[in-house]
Each structure stands twice: as structure tokens, then as C-alpha cells.
Amino acid sequence: MREHERSDHEDDAPITTELSYWQTGGGYLVFRVRREYHPRFDNDFVVGRRLVGVAEVEDEQIVRDILRVHDYNPNLINELPTFKKPPIDG
């Protein structure tokens, strides 16, 4: 078995965070996504994701069902903050 080798510059890889909006059919789940840039691959990779809110909820039951499918408590919809409309990709 080969051990993963880390170079010194990978330890200092910059980490960025962004909001990601997932359409559910009844609104959006909003996640804070952490990305880490790796110069060795000249690319950034998702290293973490956390549910932080909802946006444009039009059908609470659909959002609850999606939360349940992804192993979240469906009642979280009542506790999560509401975000503004997600930006439109141009």
C-alpha cells in the first residue's frame, strides 16, 4: 500500500468558500462549499459542504422530502435561515 505524499506547498493551499444553491423542485437548499486549490493539479477541489439555509421555497413538502432523502431532519426547514434569490448564471 502506498502512502499519500504531501508536498510542502500543498499544506498552504488556499481555501475559498462560496454559496451553492441546489434546486429541489420546491425551492433551493443553500450550502456553504469549501474549495481548496492544489497547484500540483492546477485545479481546486471541494473539501467540505454544509447546509446553511434555504431560498425561494414555494413547496415546503418537496423541500422536506429532499432533506429526508439526503439524511437531514425534514423539520430543519423551519430552523434554517432564508437566503435571497440565487444568482442567475449567465
Short mmCIF file of N, CA, C and O in Angstrom, two decimals:
data_model
loop_
_atom_site.label_atom_id
_atom_site.label_comp_id
_atom_site.label_asym_id
_atom_site.label_seq_id
_atom_site.Cartn_x
_atom_site.Cartn_y
_atom_site.Cartn_z
N MET A 1 0.84 -1.18 0.00
CA MET A 1 0.00 0.00 0.00
C MET A 1 0.89 1.23 0.00
O MET A 1 1.81 1.33 0.78
N ARG A 2 0.57 2.18 -0.89
CA ARG A 2 1.34 3.42 -0.99
C ARG A 2 0.77 4.48 -0.09
O ARG A 2 -0.44 4.66 -0.02
N GLU A 3 1.62 5.20 0.59
CA GLU A 3 1.17 6.28 1.45
C GLU A 3 1.08 7.56 0.64
O GLU A 3 1.92 7.81 -0.21
N HIS A 4 0.05 8.34 0.89
CA HIS A 4 -0.13 9.60 0.17
C HIS A 4 0.97 10.57 0.59
O HIS A 4 1.19 10.80 1.77
N GLU A 5 1.62 11.16 -0.39
CA GLU A 5 2.68 12.12 -0.10
C GLU A 5 2.15 13.53 -0.31
O GLU A 5 1.51 13.81 -1.31
N ARG A 6 2.45 14.38 0.64
CA ARG A 6 2.05 15.79 0.53
C ARG A 6 3.30 16.64 0.41
O ARG A 6 4.20 16.50 1.20
N SER A 7 3.30 17.51 -0.57
CA SER A 7 4.42 18.44 -0.68
C SER A 7 4.20 19.61 0.26
O SER A 7 3.08 19.84 0.71
N ASP A 8 5.23 20.36 0.54
CA ASP A 8 5.11 21.49 1.46
C ASP A 8 4.13 22.54 0.96
O ASP A 8 3.39 23.13 1.74
N HIS A 9 4.11 22.78 -0.36
CA HIS A 9 3.21 23.82 -0.86
C HIS A 9 1.75 23.41 -0.80
O HIS A 9 0.87 24.24 -0.76
N GLU A 10 1.43 22.13 -0.78
CA GLU A 10 0.04 21.70 -0.66
C GLU A 10 -0.52 21.99 0.73
O GLU A 10 -1.70 22.21 0.88
N ASP A 11 0.36 22.03 1.74
CA ASP A 11 -0.11 22.35 3.09
C ASP A 11 -0.63 23.78 3.16
O ASP A 11 -1.45 24.11 4.00
N ASP A 12 -0.13 24.64 2.28
CA ASP A 12 -0.53 26.05 2.26
C ASP A 12 -1.55 26.35 1.18
O ASP A 12 -1.72 27.48 0.78
N ALA A 13 -2.21 25.32 0.67
CA ALA A 13 -3.18 25.51 -0.41
C ALA A 13 -4.28 26.45 0.04
O ALA A 13 -4.84 26.28 1.13
N PRO A 14 -4.60 27.46 -0.78
CA PRO A 14 -5.65 28.40 -0.39
C PRO A 14 -7.03 27.73 -0.37
O PRO A 14 -7.34 26.92 -1.24
N ILE A 15 -7.81 28.10 0.63
CA ILE A 15 -9.17 27.57 0.76
C ILE A 15 -10.14 28.72 0.54
O ILE A 15 -9.97 29.80 1.10
N THR A 16 -11.13 28.51 -0.31
CA THR A 16 -12.15 29.51 -0.56
C THR A 16 -13.51 28.92 -0.17
O THR A 16 -13.67 27.71 -0.14
N THR A 17 -14.45 29.80 0.13
CA THR A 17 -15.81 29.35 0.41
C THR A 17 -16.76 30.09 -0.51
O THR A 17 -16.50 31.22 -0.92
N GLU A 18 -17.85 29.43 -0.82
CA GLU A 18 -18.88 30.03 -1.67
C GLU A 18 -20.21 29.41 -1.33
O GLU A 18 -20.27 28.34 -0.72
N LEU A 19 -21.28 30.09 -1.71
CA LEU A 19 -22.61 29.52 -1.54
C LEU A 19 -22.98 28.78 -2.81
O LEU A 19 -22.72 29.23 -3.91
N SER A 20 -23.60 27.61 -2.63
CA SER A 20 -24.07 26.81 -3.74
C SER A 20 -25.56 26.55 -3.54
O SER A 20 -25.98 26.15 -2.45
N TYR A 21 -26.34 26.80 -4.57
CA TYR A 21 -27.79 26.64 -4.50
C TYR A 21 -28.20 25.39 -5.25
O TYR A 21 -27.88 25.24 -6.42
N TRP A 22 -28.90 24.49 -4.57
CA TRP A 22 -29.37 23.25 -5.18
C TRP A 22 -30.88 23.32 -5.35
O TRP A 22 -31.63 23.43 -4.38
N GLN A 23 -31.33 23.24 -6.58
CA GLN A 23 -32.76 23.27 -6.89
C GLN A 23 -33.40 21.96 -6.43
O GLN A 23 -32.85 20.89 -6.67
N THR A 24 -34.53 22.07 -5.75
CA THR A 24 -35.22 20.87 -5.25
C THR A 24 -36.53 20.62 -5.98
O THR A 24 -37.13 19.57 -5.80
N GLY A 25 -36.99 21.59 -6.76
CA GLY A 25 -38.31 21.49 -7.37
C GLY A 25 -39.34 22.24 -6.55
O GLY A 25 -40.42 22.55 -7.03
N GLY A 26 -39.01 22.55 -5.30
CA GLY A 26 -39.90 23.31 -4.43
C GLY A 26 -39.19 24.49 -3.80
O GLY A 26 -39.71 25.16 -2.93
N GLY A 27 -37.98 24.75 -4.24
CA GLY A 27 -37.14 25.81 -3.69
C GLY A 27 -35.68 25.37 -3.78
O GLY A 27 -35.35 24.41 -4.48
N TYR A 28 -34.82 26.08 -3.08
CA TYR A 28 -33.39 25.78 -3.11
C TYR A 28 -32.89 25.42 -1.72
O TYR A 28 -33.31 26.01 -0.73
N LEU A 29 -31.96 24.47 -1.67
CA LEU A 29 -31.15 24.26 -0.48
C LEU A 29 -29.87 25.05 -0.70
O LEU A 29 -29.31 25.03 -1.80
N VAL A 30 -29.42 25.75 0.33
CA VAL A 30 -28.23 26.58 0.21
C VAL A 30 -27.12 25.94 1.04
O VAL A 30 -27.28 25.68 2.23
N PHE A 31 -25.99 25.67 0.39
CA PHE A 31 -24.84 25.06 1.03
C PHE A 31 -23.65 26.02 1.00
O PHE A 31 -23.48 26.77 0.04
N ARG A 32 -22.85 26.01 2.05
CA ARG A 32 -21.56 26.69 2.04
C ARG A 32 -20.54 25.64 1.63
O ARG A 32 -20.39 24.62 2.30
N VAL A 33 -19.89 25.89 0.51
CA VAL A 33 -18.94 24.93 -0.07
C VAL A 33 -17.52 25.45 0.15
O VAL A 33 -17.23 26.61 -0.11
N ARG A 34 -16.66 24.58 0.65
CA ARG A 34 -15.24 24.91 0.82
C ARG A 34 -14.45 24.24 -0.29
O ARG A 34 -14.60 23.05 -0.54
N ARG A 35 -13.62 25.03 -0.96
CA ARG A 35 -12.77 24.52 -2.03
C ARG A 35 -11.32 24.79 -1.68
O ARG A 35 -11.01 25.81 -1.09
N GLU A 36 -10.48 23.87 -2.07
CA GLU A 36 -9.05 24.01 -1.82
C GLU A 36 -8.31 23.88 -3.15
O GLU A 36 -8.55 22.93 -3.90
N TYR A 37 -7.44 24.84 -3.42
CA TYR A 37 -6.68 24.82 -4.66
C TYR A 37 -5.41 23.98 -4.47
O TYR A 37 -4.71 24.12 -3.49
N HIS A 38 -5.15 23.11 -5.44
CA HIS A 38 -3.95 22.28 -5.42
C HIS A 38 -3.12 22.58 -6.66
O HIS A 38 -3.49 22.19 -7.77
N PRO A 39 -1.99 23.26 -6.47
CA PRO A 39 -1.17 23.64 -7.61
C PRO A 39 -0.65 22.44 -8.41
O PRO A 39 -0.46 22.54 -9.61
N ARG A 40 -0.46 21.34 -7.74
CA ARG A 40 0.05 20.15 -8.43
C ARG A 40 -0.87 19.73 -9.58
O ARG A 40 -0.43 19.27 -10.62
N PHE A 41 -2.18 19.92 -9.37
CA PHE A 41 -3.18 19.56 -10.39
C PHE A 41 -3.71 20.78 -11.12
O PHE A 41 -4.53 20.65 -12.03
N ASP A 42 -3.28 21.98 -10.70
CA ASP A 42 -3.76 23.24 -11.25
C ASP A 42 -5.29 23.27 -11.27
O ASP A 42 -5.92 23.60 -12.26
N ASN A 43 -5.88 22.88 -10.14
CA ASN A 43 -7.33 22.80 -10.04
C ASN A 43 -7.73 22.95 -8.58
O ASN A 43 -6.92 22.73 -7.68
N ASP A 44 -8.98 23.33 -8.35
CA ASP A 44 -9.47 23.35 -6.97
C ASP A 44 -10.49 22.24 -6.80
O ASP A 44 -11.15 21.82 -7.74
N PHE A 45 -10.58 21.75 -5.56
CA PHE A 45 -11.43 20.61 -5.24
C PHE A 45 -12.32 20.94 -4.06
O PHE A 45 -11.91 21.63 -3.14
N VAL A 46 -13.55 20.41 -4.07
CA VAL A 46 -14.46 20.58 -2.94
C VAL A 46 -13.93 19.74 -1.78
O VAL A 46 -13.71 18.54 -1.93
N VAL A 47 -13.71 20.39 -0.63
CA VAL A 47 -13.20 19.69 0.54
C VAL A 47 -14.22 19.70 1.69
O VAL A 47 -13.99 19.07 2.71
N GLY A 48 -15.33 20.39 1.50
CA GLY A 48 -16.35 20.40 2.53
C GLY A 48 -17.62 21.07 2.03
O GLY A 48 -17.59 21.90 1.12
N ARG A 49 -18.75 20.68 2.61
CA ARG A 49 -20.03 21.24 2.23
C ARG A 49 -20.93 21.18 3.45
O ARG A 49 -21.00 20.16 4.14
N ARG A 50 -21.62 22.31 3.73
CA ARG A 50 -22.50 22.35 4.90
C ARG A 50 -23.80 23.07 4.53
O ARG A 50 -23.78 24.14 3.94
N LEU A 51 -24.92 22.45 4.88
CA LEU A 51 -26.23 23.07 4.65
C LEU A 51 -26.37 24.27 5.57
O LEU A 51 -26.22 24.15 6.79
N VAL A 52 -26.65 25.45 4.97
CA VAL A 52 -26.73 26.67 5.77
C VAL A 52 -28.06 27.40 5.63
O VAL A 52 -28.30 28.37 6.36
N GLY A 53 -28.93 26.98 4.70
CA GLY A 53 -30.20 27.68 4.56
C GLY A 53 -31.02 27.19 3.40
O GLY A 53 -30.70 26.19 2.75
N VAL A 54 -32.10 27.94 3.13
CA VAL A 54 -33.00 27.67 2.01
C VAL A 54 -33.26 28.98 1.29
O VAL A 54 -33.02 30.06 1.84
N ALA A 55 -33.75 28.89 0.06
CA ALA A 55 -34.11 30.09 -0.71
C ALA A 55 -35.30 29.78 -1.60
O ALA A 55 -35.46 28.66 -2.07
N GLU A 56 -36.14 30.79 -1.80
CA GLU A 56 -37.30 30.70 -2.69
C GLU A 56 -38.14 29.45 -2.50
O GLU A 56 -38.50 28.77 -3.47
N VAL A 57 -38.48 29.13 -1.28
CA VAL A 57 -39.28 27.94 -1.01
C VAL A 57 -40.72 28.19 -1.44
O VAL A 57 -41.39 29.07 -0.92
N GLU A 58 -41.16 27.42 -2.42
CA GLU A 58 -42.53 27.51 -2.93
C GLU A 58 -43.37 26.31 -2.49
O GLU A 58 -44.58 26.40 -2.43
N ASP A 59 -42.70 25.19 -2.22
CA ASP A 59 -43.40 23.98 -1.79
C ASP A 59 -42.59 23.33 -0.68
O ASP A 59 -41.62 22.62 -0.94
N GLU A 60 -43.00 23.59 0.56
CA GLU A 60 -42.26 23.08 1.72
C GLU A 60 -42.19 21.56 1.73
O GLU A 60 -41.19 20.99 2.16
N GLN A 61 -43.23 20.89 1.27
CA GLN A 61 -43.22 19.42 1.32
C GLN A 61 -42.14 18.84 0.42
O GLN A 61 -41.47 17.88 0.80
N ILE A 62 -41.96 19.40 -0.75
CA ILE A 62 -40.90 18.91 -1.64
C ILE A 62 -39.53 19.12 -0.99
O ILE A 62 -38.68 18.23 -1.00
N VAL A 63 -39.33 20.29 -0.40
CA VAL A 63 -38.04 20.57 0.26
C VAL A 63 -37.84 19.61 1.42
O VAL A 63 -36.75 19.06 1.60
N ARG A 64 -38.88 19.35 2.20
CA ARG A 64 -38.79 18.39 3.31
C ARG A 64 -38.42 17.00 2.80
O ARG A 64 -37.59 16.31 3.38
N ASP A 65 -39.05 16.59 1.69
CA ASP A 65 -38.75 15.27 1.12
C ASP A 65 -37.29 15.18 0.67
O ASP A 65 -36.63 14.16 0.90
N ILE A 66 -36.78 16.23 0.05
CA ILE A 66 -35.38 16.24 -0.39
C ILE A 66 -34.45 16.21 0.81
O ILE A 66 -33.44 15.50 0.81
N LEU A 67 -34.78 16.95 1.85
CA LEU A 67 -33.96 16.92 3.08
C LEU A 67 -33.92 15.49 3.64
O LEU A 67 -32.85 15.00 4.00
N ARG A 68 -35.06 14.85 3.68
CA ARG A 68 -35.15 13.48 4.20
C ARG A 68 -34.31 12.52 3.36
O ARG A 68 -33.56 11.70 3.89
N VAL A 69 -34.39 12.63 2.03
CA VAL A 69 -33.65 11.76 1.13
C VAL A 69 -32.15 11.89 1.37
O VAL A 69 -31.40 10.92 1.26
N HIS A 70 -31.70 13.09 1.71
CA HIS A 70 -30.27 13.34 1.93
C HIS A 70 -29.88 13.25 3.40
O HIS A 70 -28.86 13.82 3.81
N ASP A 71 -30.68 12.54 4.19
CA ASP A 71 -30.40 12.25 5.59
C ASP A 71 -30.34 13.47 6.50
O ASP A 71 -29.61 13.50 7.49
N TYR A 72 -31.12 14.51 6.17
CA TYR A 72 -31.30 15.64 7.06
C TYR A 72 -32.67 15.52 7.72
O TYR A 72 -33.59 14.92 7.15
N ASN A 73 -32.82 16.11 8.87
CA ASN A 73 -34.12 16.17 9.52
C ASN A 73 -35.02 17.09 8.69
O ASN A 73 -34.67 18.25 8.47
N PRO A 74 -36.16 16.62 8.22
CA PRO A 74 -37.02 17.46 7.38
C PRO A 74 -37.53 18.70 8.10
O PRO A 74 -37.88 19.69 7.46
N ASN A 75 -37.56 18.68 9.42
CA ASN A 75 -38.01 19.86 10.18
C ASN A 75 -36.97 20.98 10.20
O ASN A 75 -37.26 22.07 10.69
N LEU A 76 -35.79 20.72 9.66
CA LEU A 76 -34.77 21.77 9.55
C LEU A 76 -35.27 22.96 8.75
O LEU A 76 -34.82 24.08 8.94
N ILE A 77 -36.22 22.72 7.86
CA ILE A 77 -36.73 23.81 7.02
C ILE A 77 -37.25 24.96 7.88
O ILE A 77 -37.19 26.11 7.49
N ASN A 78 -37.73 24.65 9.08
CA ASN A 78 -38.26 25.68 9.98
C ASN A 78 -37.15 26.41 10.73
O ASN A 78 -37.39 27.49 11.26
N GLU A 79 -35.96 25.84 10.79
CA GLU A 79 -34.87 26.42 11.57
C GLU A 79 -33.81 27.10 10.71
O GLU A 79 -33.05 27.93 11.20
N LEU A 80 -33.74 26.74 9.43
CA LEU A 80 -32.70 27.28 8.56
C LEU A 80 -33.02 28.72 8.16
O LEU A 80 -34.18 29.06 7.91
N PRO A 81 -31.98 29.57 8.06
CA PRO A 81 -32.22 30.92 7.57
C PRO A 81 -32.63 30.91 6.10
O PRO A 81 -32.30 29.98 5.35
N THR A 82 -33.36 31.95 5.71
CA THR A 82 -33.79 32.10 4.33
C THR A 82 -32.85 33.06 3.61
O THR A 82 -32.62 34.17 4.08
N PHE A 83 -32.33 32.63 2.47
CA PHE A 83 -31.43 33.45 1.67
C PHE A 83 -32.22 34.09 0.53
O PHE A 83 -33.29 33.62 0.16
N LYS A 84 -31.65 35.14 -0.03
CA LYS A 84 -32.26 35.78 -1.18
C LYS A 84 -32.16 34.87 -2.39
O LYS A 84 -31.44 33.89 -2.38
N LYS A 85 -32.85 35.27 -3.43
CA LYS A 85 -32.84 34.51 -4.68
C LYS A 85 -31.41 34.25 -5.13
O LYS A 85 -30.56 35.14 -5.08
N PRO A 86 -31.14 33.01 -5.57
CA PRO A 86 -29.77 32.70 -6.02
C PRO A 86 -29.42 33.49 -7.26
O PRO A 86 -30.29 33.85 -8.05
N PRO A 87 -28.11 33.76 -7.43
CA PRO A 87 -27.71 34.49 -8.64
C PRO A 87 -27.97 33.66 -9.88
O PRO A 87 -27.87 32.44 -9.85
N ILE A 88 -28.31 34.31 -10.96
CA ILE A 88 -28.58 33.63 -12.22
C ILE A 88 -27.26 33.53 -12.99
O ILE A 88 -26.57 34.53 -13.19
N ASP A 89 -26.92 32.29 -13.37
CA ASP A 89 -25.70 32.09 -14.16
C ASP A 89 -25.94 32.61 -15.57
O ASP A 89 -26.94 32.29 -16.18
N GLY A 90 -24.98 33.42 -16.04
CA GLY A 90 -25.14 34.00 -17.37
C GLY A 90 -24.41 33.23 -18.34
O GLY A 90 -24.35 33.00 -19.40
#
